[in-house]
PDB file of C-alpha atoms in Angstrom:
ATOM      1  CA  MET B   1     116.933  68.455 173.439  1.00  0.00           C
ATOM      2  CA  GLU B   2     114.488  70.070 175.686  1.00  0.00           C
ATOM      3  CA  ASN B   3     112.803  73.400 174.853  1.00  0.00           C
ATOM      4  CA  SER B   4     113.953  74.847 178.017  1.00  0.00           C
ATOM      5  CA  GLN B   5     117.651  74.483 177.254  1.00  0.00           C
ATOM      6  CA  SER B   6     119.656  77.299 175.857  1.00  0.00           C
ATOM      7  CA  VAL B   7     122.666  76.117 173.888  1.00  0.00           C
ATOM      8  CA  SER B   8     125.146  78.306 172.113  1.00  0.00           C
ATOM      9  CA  ASN B   9     128.001  77.595 169.756  1.00  0.00           C
ATOM     10  CA  LEU B  10     126.215  74.716 167.992  1.00  0.00           C
ATOM     11  CA  THR B  11     127.630  73.475 164.632  1.00  0.00           C
ATOM     12  CA  LYS B  12     125.044  73.063 161.796  1.00  0.00           C
ATOM     13  CA  SER B  13     125.691  69.107 162.322  1.00  0.00           C
ATOM     14  CA  ASP B  14     124.828  69.460 165.964  1.00  0.00           C
ATOM     15  CA  MET B  15     121.629  71.259 165.000  1.00  0.00           C
ATOM     16  CA  LEU B  16     120.722  68.531 162.451  1.00  0.00           C
ATOM     17  CA  ASP B  17     121.307  65.821 165.225  1.00  0.00           C
ATOM     18  CA  ALA B  18     118.969  67.916 167.613  1.00  0.00           C
ATOM     19  CA  ILE B  19     116.168  68.229 164.923  1.00  0.00           C
ATOM     20  CA  LYS B  20     116.419  64.434 164.156  1.00  0.00           C
ATOM     21  CA  LYS B  21     116.281  63.579 167.885  1.00  0.00           C
ATOM     22  CA  HIS B  22     113.142  65.737 168.326  1.00  0.00           C
ATOM     23  CA  LEU B  23     111.586  63.866 165.361  1.00  0.00           C
ATOM     24  CA  ASN B  24     112.663  60.568 166.854  1.00  0.00           C
ATOM     25  CA  MET B  25     114.651  59.803 163.776  1.00  0.00           C
ATOM     26  CA  SER B  26     118.140  58.278 163.921  1.00  0.00           C
ATOM     27  CA  ARG B  27     118.797  57.592 160.159  1.00  0.00           C
ATOM     28  CA  ASN B  28     119.526  60.143 157.575  1.00  0.00           C
ATOM     29  CA  LYS B  29     117.217  58.442 155.204  1.00  0.00           C
ATOM     30  CA  ASP B  30     114.314  58.980 157.308  1.00  0.00           C
ATOM     31  CA  PHE B  31     115.065  62.631 157.870  1.00  0.00           C
ATOM     32  CA  ALA B  32     115.730  63.001 154.114  1.00  0.00           C
ATOM     33  CA  ASP B  33     112.328  61.453 153.422  1.00  0.00           C
ATOM     34  CA  PHE B  34     110.595  63.734 155.868  1.00  0.00           C
ATOM     35  CA  LEU B  35     112.276  66.795 154.109  1.00  0.00           C
ATOM     36  CA  GLY B  36     111.569  65.503 150.692  1.00  0.00           C
ATOM     37  CA  VAL B  37     115.258  65.466 149.745  1.00  0.00           C
ATOM     38  CA  THR B  38     117.786  62.616 148.909  1.00  0.00           C
ATOM     39  CA  SER B  39     119.734  60.831 151.705  1.00  0.00           C
ATOM     40  CA  GLN B  40     122.936  62.024 149.798  1.00  0.00           C
ATOM     41  CA  ALA B  41     121.731  65.646 150.303  1.00  0.00           C
ATOM     42  CA  VAL B  42     121.520  65.143 154.073  1.00  0.00           C
ATOM     43  CA  SER B  43     125.026  63.429 154.091  1.00  0.00           C
ATOM     44  CA  ASN B  44     126.397  66.417 152.225  1.00  0.00           C
ATOM     45  CA  TRP B  45     125.109  68.799 154.784  1.00  0.00           C
ATOM     46  CA  TYR B  46     126.942  66.888 157.586  1.00  0.00           C
ATOM     47  CA  ALA B  47     130.105  66.670 155.482  1.00  0.00           C
ATOM     48  CA  ARG B  48     129.975  70.455 154.911  1.00  0.00           C
ATOM     49  CA  ASP B  49     128.584  71.340 158.243  1.00  0.00           C
ATOM     50  CA  THR B  50     125.570  73.238 156.483  1.00  0.00           C
ATOM     51  CA  PHE B  51     121.949  72.699 155.555  1.00  0.00           C
ATOM     52  CA  ASP B  52     119.112  74.349 153.472  1.00  0.00           C
ATOM     53  CA  LEU B  53     117.963  76.896 156.081  1.00  0.00           C
ATOM     54  CA  GLU B  54     114.728  77.807 154.028  1.00  0.00           C
ATOM     55  CA  LEU B  55     113.718  74.141 153.575  1.00  0.00           C
ATOM     56  CA  ILE B  56     114.234  73.176 157.088  1.00  0.00           C
ATOM     57  CA  TYR B  57     112.409  76.236 158.429  1.00  0.00           C
ATOM     58  CA  THR B  58     109.495  75.575 156.037  1.00  0.00           C
ATOM     59  CA  LYS B  59     109.206  71.873 156.850  1.00  0.00           C
ATOM     60  CA  CYS B  60     110.037  72.000 160.549  1.00  0.00           C
ATOM     61  CA  VAL B  61     107.534  74.580 161.666  1.00  0.00           C
ATOM     62  CA  PHE B  62     108.204  73.701 165.355  1.00  0.00           C
ATOM     63  CA  LEU B  63     111.692  75.393 165.136  1.00  0.00           C
ATOM     64  CA  SER B  64     112.472  78.727 166.557  1.00  0.00           C
ATOM     65  CA  PRO B  65     113.717  80.945 163.724  1.00  0.00           C
ATOM     66  CA  GLU B  66     116.248  82.419 166.009  1.00  0.00           C
ATOM     67  CA  TRP B  67     117.652  79.085 166.992  1.00  0.00           C
ATOM     68  CA  LEU B  68     117.708  77.985 163.339  1.00  0.00           C
ATOM     69  CA  ILE B  69     119.654  80.908 162.138  1.00  0.00           C
ATOM     70  CA  THR B  70     122.030  81.438 165.031  1.00  0.00           C
ATOM     71  CA  GLY B  71     122.087  78.085 166.976  1.00  0.00           C
ATOM     72  CA  LYS B  72     121.336  80.052 170.213  1.00  0.00           C
ATOM     73  CA  GLY B  73     118.439  80.105 172.537  1.00  0.00           C
ATOM     74  CA  LYS B  74     115.476  77.633 172.653  1.00  0.00           C
ATOM     75  CA  MET B  75     115.186  75.132 169.782  1.00  0.00           C
ATOM     76  CA  LEU B  76     111.366  74.957 169.906  1.00  0.00           C
ATOM     77  CA  LYS B  77     108.893  77.697 169.388  1.00  0.00           C
ATOM     78  CA  GLU B  78     105.731  77.476 171.293  1.00  0.00           C
ATOM     79  CA  GLU B  79     102.177  78.027 170.245  1.00  0.00           C
ATOM     80  CA  LYS B  80      99.395  78.314 172.801  1.00  0.00           C
ATOM     81  CA  ILE B  81      96.229  76.387 172.141  1.00  0.00           C
ATOM     82  CA  LYS B  82      93.342  75.300 174.230  1.00  0.00           C
ATOM     83  CA  GLU B  83      92.750  71.863 175.579  1.00  0.00           C
ATOM     84  CA  TYR B  84      89.350  70.102 175.140  1.00  0.00           C
ATOM     85  CA  ASP B  85      87.624  67.334 177.006  1.00  0.00           C
ATOM     86  CA  ILE B  86      86.107  64.939 174.514  1.00  0.00           C
ATOM     87  CA  GLN B  87      83.023  62.848 175.324  1.00  0.00           C
ATOM     88  CA  ASP B  88      84.318  59.337 174.050  1.00  0.00           C
ATOM     89  CA  SER B  89      80.801  57.825 173.694  1.00  0.00           C
ATOM     90  CA  GLN B  90      79.565  60.523 171.331  1.00  0.00           C
ATOM     91  CA  ASN B  91      83.026  61.877 170.221  1.00  0.00           C
ATOM     92  CA  GLN B  92      81.737  65.504 170.822  1.00  0.00           C
ATOM     93  CA  ILE B  93      83.216  68.437 172.524  1.00  0.00           C
ATOM     94  CA  VAL B  94      81.397  68.812 175.846  1.00  0.00           C
ATOM     95  CA  SER B  95      83.506  71.391 177.791  1.00  0.00           C
ATOM     96  CA  GLU B  96      86.449  73.546 177.470  1.00  0.00           C
ATOM     97  CA  SER B  97      89.144  72.980 179.985  1.00  0.00           C
ATOM     98  CA  LYS B  98      90.517  75.958 182.045  1.00  0.00           C
ATOM     99  CA  ILE B  99      93.930  74.580 181.709  1.00  0.00           C
ATOM    100  CA  SER B 100      95.895  76.127 178.751  1.00  0.00           C
ATOM    101  CA  ILE B 101      98.722  74.031 177.353  1.00  0.00           C
ATOM    102  CA  TYR B 102     101.470  74.350 174.846  1.00  0.00           C
ATOM    103  CA  LYS B 103     101.549  72.200 171.747  1.00  0.00           C
ATOM    104  CA  LEU B 104     103.692  71.934 168.709  1.00  0.00           C
ATOM    105  CA  LYS B 105     102.072  72.377 165.242  1.00  0.00           C
ATOM    106  CA  THR B 106     103.380  68.985 164.390  1.00  0.00           C
ATOM    107  CA  ASP B 107     101.187  67.475 167.153  1.00  0.00           C
ATOM    108  CA  TYR B 108      97.985  68.231 165.223  1.00  0.00           C
ATOM    109  CA  TYR B 109      99.200  68.649 161.654  1.00  0.00           C
ATOM    110  CA  GLY B 110     101.424  65.559 161.647  1.00  0.00           C
ATOM    111  CA  VAL B 111     105.052  65.287 160.280  1.00  0.00           C
ATOM    112  CA  ASP B 112     104.438  63.337 157.135  1.00  0.00           C
ATOM    113  CA  ARG B 113     103.703  66.268 154.842  1.00  0.00           C
ATOM    114  CA  GLN B 114     106.492  66.994 152.409  1.00  0.00           C
ATOM    115  CA  ASN B 115     107.572  70.253 150.918  1.00  0.00           C
ATOM    116  CA  ILE B 116     108.745  69.485 147.373  1.00  0.00           C
ATOM    117  CA  PRO B 117     111.479  72.103 146.153  1.00  0.00           C
ATOM    118  CA  LEU B 118     110.595  73.722 142.831  1.00  0.00           C
ATOM    119  CA  TYR B 119     113.657  74.458 140.708  1.00  0.00           C
ATOM    120  CA  GLU B 120     114.399  76.524 137.661  1.00  0.00           C
ATOM    121  CA  VAL B 121     116.342  73.959 135.443  1.00  0.00           C
ATOM    122  CA  GLU B 122     117.977  76.618 133.165  1.00  0.00           C
ATOM    123  CA  ALA B 123     119.459  78.352 136.311  1.00  0.00           C
ATOM    124  CA  SER B 124     120.727  74.907 137.463  1.00  0.00           C
ATOM    125  CA  ALA B 125     122.652  74.420 134.111  1.00  0.00           C
ATOM    126  CA  GLY B 126     120.969  71.152 133.349  1.00  0.00           C
ATOM    127  CA  LEU B 127     119.073  68.288 135.107  1.00  0.00           C
ATOM    128  CA  SER B 128     122.222  66.356 135.737  1.00  0.00           C
ATOM    129  CA  LEU B 129     123.922  69.098 137.672  1.00  0.00           C
ATOM    130  CA  LEU B 130     120.777  69.741 139.678  1.00  0.00           C
ATOM    131  CA  PHE B 131     120.467  66.036 140.687  1.00  0.00           C
ATOM    132  CA  SER B 132     124.149  65.606 141.540  1.00  0.00           C
ATOM    133  CA  ASN B 133     124.181  69.005 143.501  1.00  0.00           C
ATOM    134  CA  GLN B 134     120.665  69.540 144.550  1.00  0.00           C
ATOM    135  CA  VAL B 135     121.629  70.525 148.113  1.00  0.00           C
ATOM    136  CA  GLN B 136     123.531  73.618 146.689  1.00  0.00           C
ATOM    137  CA  GLN B 137     120.594  74.782 144.530  1.00  0.00           C
ATOM    138  CA  ILE B 138     118.273  77.367 145.698  1.00  0.00           C
ATOM    139  CA  PRO B 139     114.610  76.370 144.942  1.00  0.00           C
ATOM    140  CA  LEU B 140     112.064  79.024 143.564  1.00  0.00           C
ATOM    141  CA  ASP B 141     109.489  77.888 145.892  1.00  0.00           C
ATOM    142  CA  HIS B 142     108.247  74.766 147.717  1.00  0.00           C
ATOM    143  CA  ILE B 143     105.115  72.746 146.920  1.00  0.00           C
ATOM    144  CA  THR B 144     102.904  70.816 149.309  1.00  0.00           C
ATOM    145  CA  LEU B 145     100.579  68.253 147.961  1.00  0.00           C
ATOM    146  CA  PRO B 146      98.029  66.166 150.196  1.00  0.00           C
ATOM    147  CA  ASN B 147      99.114  62.503 150.163  1.00  0.00           C
ATOM    148  CA  ALA B 148     101.842  63.063 147.567  1.00  0.00           C
ATOM    149  CA  PRO B 149     104.265  60.260 146.752  1.00  0.00           C
ATOM    150  CA  LYS B 150     107.929  60.771 147.803  1.00  0.00           C
ATOM    151  CA  CYS B 151     109.503  63.337 145.516  1.00  0.00           C
ATOM    152  CA  ASP B 152     112.882  64.796 145.127  1.00  0.00           C
ATOM    153  CA  GLY B 153     111.833  67.998 143.565  1.00  0.00           C
ATOM    154  CA  ALA B 154     109.937  69.647 140.835  1.00  0.00           C
ATOM    155  CA  ILE B 155     110.521  71.589 137.555  1.00  0.00           C
ATOM    156  CA  TYR B 156     108.611  73.382 135.133  1.00  0.00           C
ATOM    157  CA  ILE B 157     107.710  71.654 131.830  1.00  0.00           C
ATOM    158  CA  ARG B 158     108.878  73.117 128.681  1.00  0.00           C
ATOM    159  CA  GLY B 159     107.853  72.066 124.981  1.00  0.00           C
ATOM    160  CA  ASP B 160     104.831  70.307 123.609  1.00  0.00           C
ATOM    161  CA  SER B 161     105.995  66.745 123.278  1.00  0.00           C
ATOM    162  CA  MET B 162     103.457  65.602 125.781  1.00  0.00           C
ATOM    163  CA  TYR B 163     100.609  67.879 124.741  1.00  0.00           C
ATOM    164  CA  PRO B 164      97.715  67.773 125.409  1.00  0.00           C
ATOM    165  CA  LEU B 165      98.317  65.578 128.479  1.00  0.00           C
ATOM    166  CA  LEU B 166     100.945  68.021 129.632  1.00  0.00           C
ATOM    167  CA  LYS B 167     101.679  71.476 128.342  1.00  0.00           C
ATOM    168  CA  SER B 168     104.322  74.009 128.731  1.00  0.00           C
ATOM    169  CA  GLY B 169     104.213  75.775 132.122  1.00  0.00           C
ATOM    170  CA  ASP B 170     102.900  72.716 133.956  1.00  0.00           C
ATOM    171  CA  ILE B 171     104.958  71.525 136.867  1.00  0.00           C
ATOM    172  CA  ALA B 172     106.268  67.924 137.116  1.00  0.00           C
ATOM    173  CA  CYS B 173     107.220  66.438 140.424  1.00  0.00           C
ATOM    174  CA  TYR B 174     109.947  63.845 140.047  1.00  0.00           C
ATOM    175  CA  LYS B 175     111.912  61.123 141.905  1.00  0.00           C
ATOM    176  CA  THR B 176     115.458  60.613 140.720  1.00  0.00           C
ATOM    177  CA  ILE B 177     116.444  57.244 139.130  1.00  0.00           C
ATOM    178  CA  ASN B 178     120.040  56.168 139.508  1.00  0.00           C
ATOM    179  CA  ASN B 179     119.714  52.731 137.998  1.00  0.00           C
ATOM    180  CA  PHE B 180     118.247  52.125 134.560  1.00  0.00           C
ATOM    181  CA  ASP B 181     117.377  48.560 135.688  1.00  0.00           C
ATOM    182  CA  ASN B 182     114.774  50.442 137.930  1.00  0.00           C
ATOM    183  CA  VAL B 183     112.885  51.884 134.818  1.00  0.00           C
ATOM    184  CA  ILE B 184     109.258  51.128 134.677  1.00  0.00           C
ATOM    185  CA  PHE B 185     108.205  50.849 131.075  1.00  0.00           C
ATOM    186  CA  GLY B 186     105.307  52.831 130.013  1.00  0.00           C
ATOM    187  CA  GLU B 187     105.724  55.479 132.645  1.00  0.00           C
ATOM    188  CA  LYS B 188     106.622  59.193 132.101  1.00  0.00           C
ATOM    189  CA  TYR B 189     110.184  60.170 132.718  1.00  0.00           C
ATOM    190  CA  ILE B 190     112.224  63.511 132.641  1.00  0.00           C
ATOM    191  CA  LEU B 191     115.457  62.900 130.658  1.00  0.00           C
ATOM    192  CA  ASP B 192     118.568  65.048 130.339  1.00  0.00           C
ATOM    193  CA  ILE B 193     120.145  63.796 127.052  1.00  0.00           C
ATOM    194  CA  SER B 194     123.544  64.679 125.628  1.00  0.00           C
ATOM    195  CA  ASN B 195     123.730  63.297 122.012  1.00  0.00           C
ATOM    196  CA  ASP B 196     126.870  64.576 120.160  1.00  0.00           C
ATOM    197  CA  ASP B 197     126.536  68.279 120.288  1.00  0.00           C
ATOM    198  CA  ASP B 198     122.762  68.211 120.994  1.00  0.00           C
ATOM    199  CA  ASP B 199     122.017  68.615 124.755  1.00  0.00           C
ATOM    200  CA  TYR B 200     118.377  68.861 125.679  1.00  0.00           C
ATOM    201  CA  LEU B 201     115.741  68.104 128.363  1.00  0.00           C
ATOM    202  CA  THR B 202     112.553  66.327 127.556  1.00  0.00           C
ATOM    203  CA  ILE B 203     109.634  64.474 129.137  1.00  0.00           C
ATOM    204  CA  LYS B 204     108.607  61.203 127.414  1.00  0.00           C
ATOM    205  CA  TYR B 205     107.028  57.800 128.084  1.00  0.00           C
ATOM    206  CA  VAL B 206     109.848  55.457 128.265  1.00  0.00           C
ATOM    207  CA  GLN B 207     109.279  51.899 126.696  1.00  0.00           C
ATOM    208  CA  LYS B 208     111.308  48.899 125.929  1.00  0.00           C
ATOM    209  CA  SER B 209     113.446  49.207 122.849  1.00  0.00           C
ATOM    210  CA  GLU B 210     113.577  46.689 119.998  1.00  0.00           C
ATOM    211  CA  LYS B 211     117.263  47.474 119.729  1.00  0.00           C
ATOM    212  CA  GLY B 212     118.076  45.698 122.915  1.00  0.00           C
ATOM    213  CA  SER B 213     118.726  46.337 126.535  1.00  0.00           C
ATOM    214  CA  LYS B 214     121.277  49.221 126.002  1.00  0.00           C
ATOM    215  CA  TYR B 215     118.492  51.216 124.478  1.00  0.00           C
ATOM    216  CA  LEU B 216     115.341  52.909 125.467  1.00  0.00           C
ATOM    217  CA  LYS B 217     112.318  53.963 123.292  1.00  0.00           C
ATOM    218  CA  LEU B 218     111.184  57.490 123.887  1.00  0.00           C
ATOM    219  CA  VAL B 219     107.390  58.013 123.041  1.00  0.00           C
ATOM    220  CA  SER B 220     105.624  61.219 122.851  1.00  0.00           C
ATOM    221  CA  GLU B 221     101.827  62.061 123.652  1.00  0.00           C
ATOM    222  CA  ASN B 222     101.913  64.480 120.872  1.00  0.00           C
ATOM    223  CA  LYS B 223     101.805  62.530 117.592  1.00  0.00           C
ATOM    224  CA  HIS B 224     103.630  65.227 115.718  1.00  0.00           C
ATOM    225  CA  HIS B 225     106.747  63.961 117.520  1.00  0.00           C
ATOM    226  CA  ILE B 226     108.146  60.726 116.174  1.00  0.00           C
ATOM    227  CA  ASP B 227     109.267  57.909 118.652  1.00  0.00           C
ATOM    228  CA  ARG B 228     113.014  57.619 119.148  1.00  0.00           C
ATOM    229  CA  ASP B 229     115.421  54.853 120.389  1.00  0.00           C
ATOM    230  CA  ILE B 230     118.299  56.273 122.324  1.00  0.00           C
ATOM    231  CA  HIS B 231     121.439  54.684 123.826  1.00  0.00           C
ATOM    232  CA  VAL B 232     121.393  54.687 127.571  1.00  0.00           C
ATOM    233  CA  SER B 233     124.929  56.220 127.513  1.00  0.00           C
ATOM    234  CA  THR B 234     123.479  59.398 126.105  1.00  0.00           C
ATOM    235  CA  ILE B 235     121.202  60.023 129.209  1.00  0.00           C
ATOM    236  CA  ARG B 236     123.037  62.137 131.826  1.00  0.00           C
ATOM    237  CA  ALA B 237     120.023  62.070 134.171  1.00  0.00           C
ATOM    238  CA  LEU B 238     116.782  60.378 134.598  1.00  0.00           C
ATOM    239  CA  ALA B 239     113.787  60.859 136.835  1.00  0.00           C
ATOM    240  CA  ILE B 240     110.213  59.376 136.879  1.00  0.00           C
ATOM    241  CA  VAL B 241     107.400  61.770 137.058  1.00  0.00           C
ATOM    242  CA  LYS B 242     105.286  61.323 140.252  1.00  0.00           C
ATOM    243  CA  ALA B 243     102.854  63.976 139.969  1.00  0.00           C
ATOM    244  CA  THR B 244     101.967  66.985 137.757  1.00  0.00           C
ATOM    245  CA  ILE B 245     100.385  70.290 138.411  1.00  0.00           C
ATOM    246  CA  ARG B 246      98.589  72.676 135.977  1.00  0.00           C
ATOM    247  CA  PHE B 247      97.355  76.179 136.550  1.00  0.00           C
ATOM    248  CA  GLU B 248      94.291  76.883 134.289  1.00  0.00           C
ATOM    249  CA  THR B 249      94.550  80.614 134.930  1.00  0.00           C
ATOM    250  CA  LEU B 250      97.300  83.012 136.042  1.00  0.00           C
ATOM    251  CA  ALA B 251      95.075  84.879 138.419  1.00  0.00           C
TER     252      ALA B 251
END
């Protein structure tokens, strides 16, 4: 879609197609990776003819806010910058062109920076519900980390089971795991566990259990917490911790 075009009565699915086309992306997976969400989330947007307005506006800085909200007007916003002649031999700026051009922010920032949505788990009624219905959850904020691995989201850490490596109030950026066969033993995981009447969320090292393949051994950094073997059937949701963030001061 060209910036000079003015199109009205677009559906949200039409707008998603237009954004993907501008990014030279044909697959939902590529678009999902760019946004930092799951492919299922994008598929759900198409199925419901909706999308996460805040996330797309934050990530797709080249979009016109009016077009994104109403589907009318020009899709792209323009930012006026100056063009420079570069001396190739010395790689130095030697003169400023008299010609002014319009370029998109993505032309000089790149499009591979992801905004990781930060969620409040309590407000989402548990990690399993958040994972299964993340597209419907409203994030508290979005996090941008340089050269960060692909993440589906981030949550605040509660409790002291991983202290002093992690403490309550730190932020854990995660990637959802849908198949227990993909568990990497020795890595840190976020687990949503339902065991009889006890439902709880925890972060632990996951190791191989001596009880067999149907069990996982959960190990804490804090040695005041004993190791536990749990049956995989008690795990409602599982995510590997890809990055953690700590604020040393609040101001």
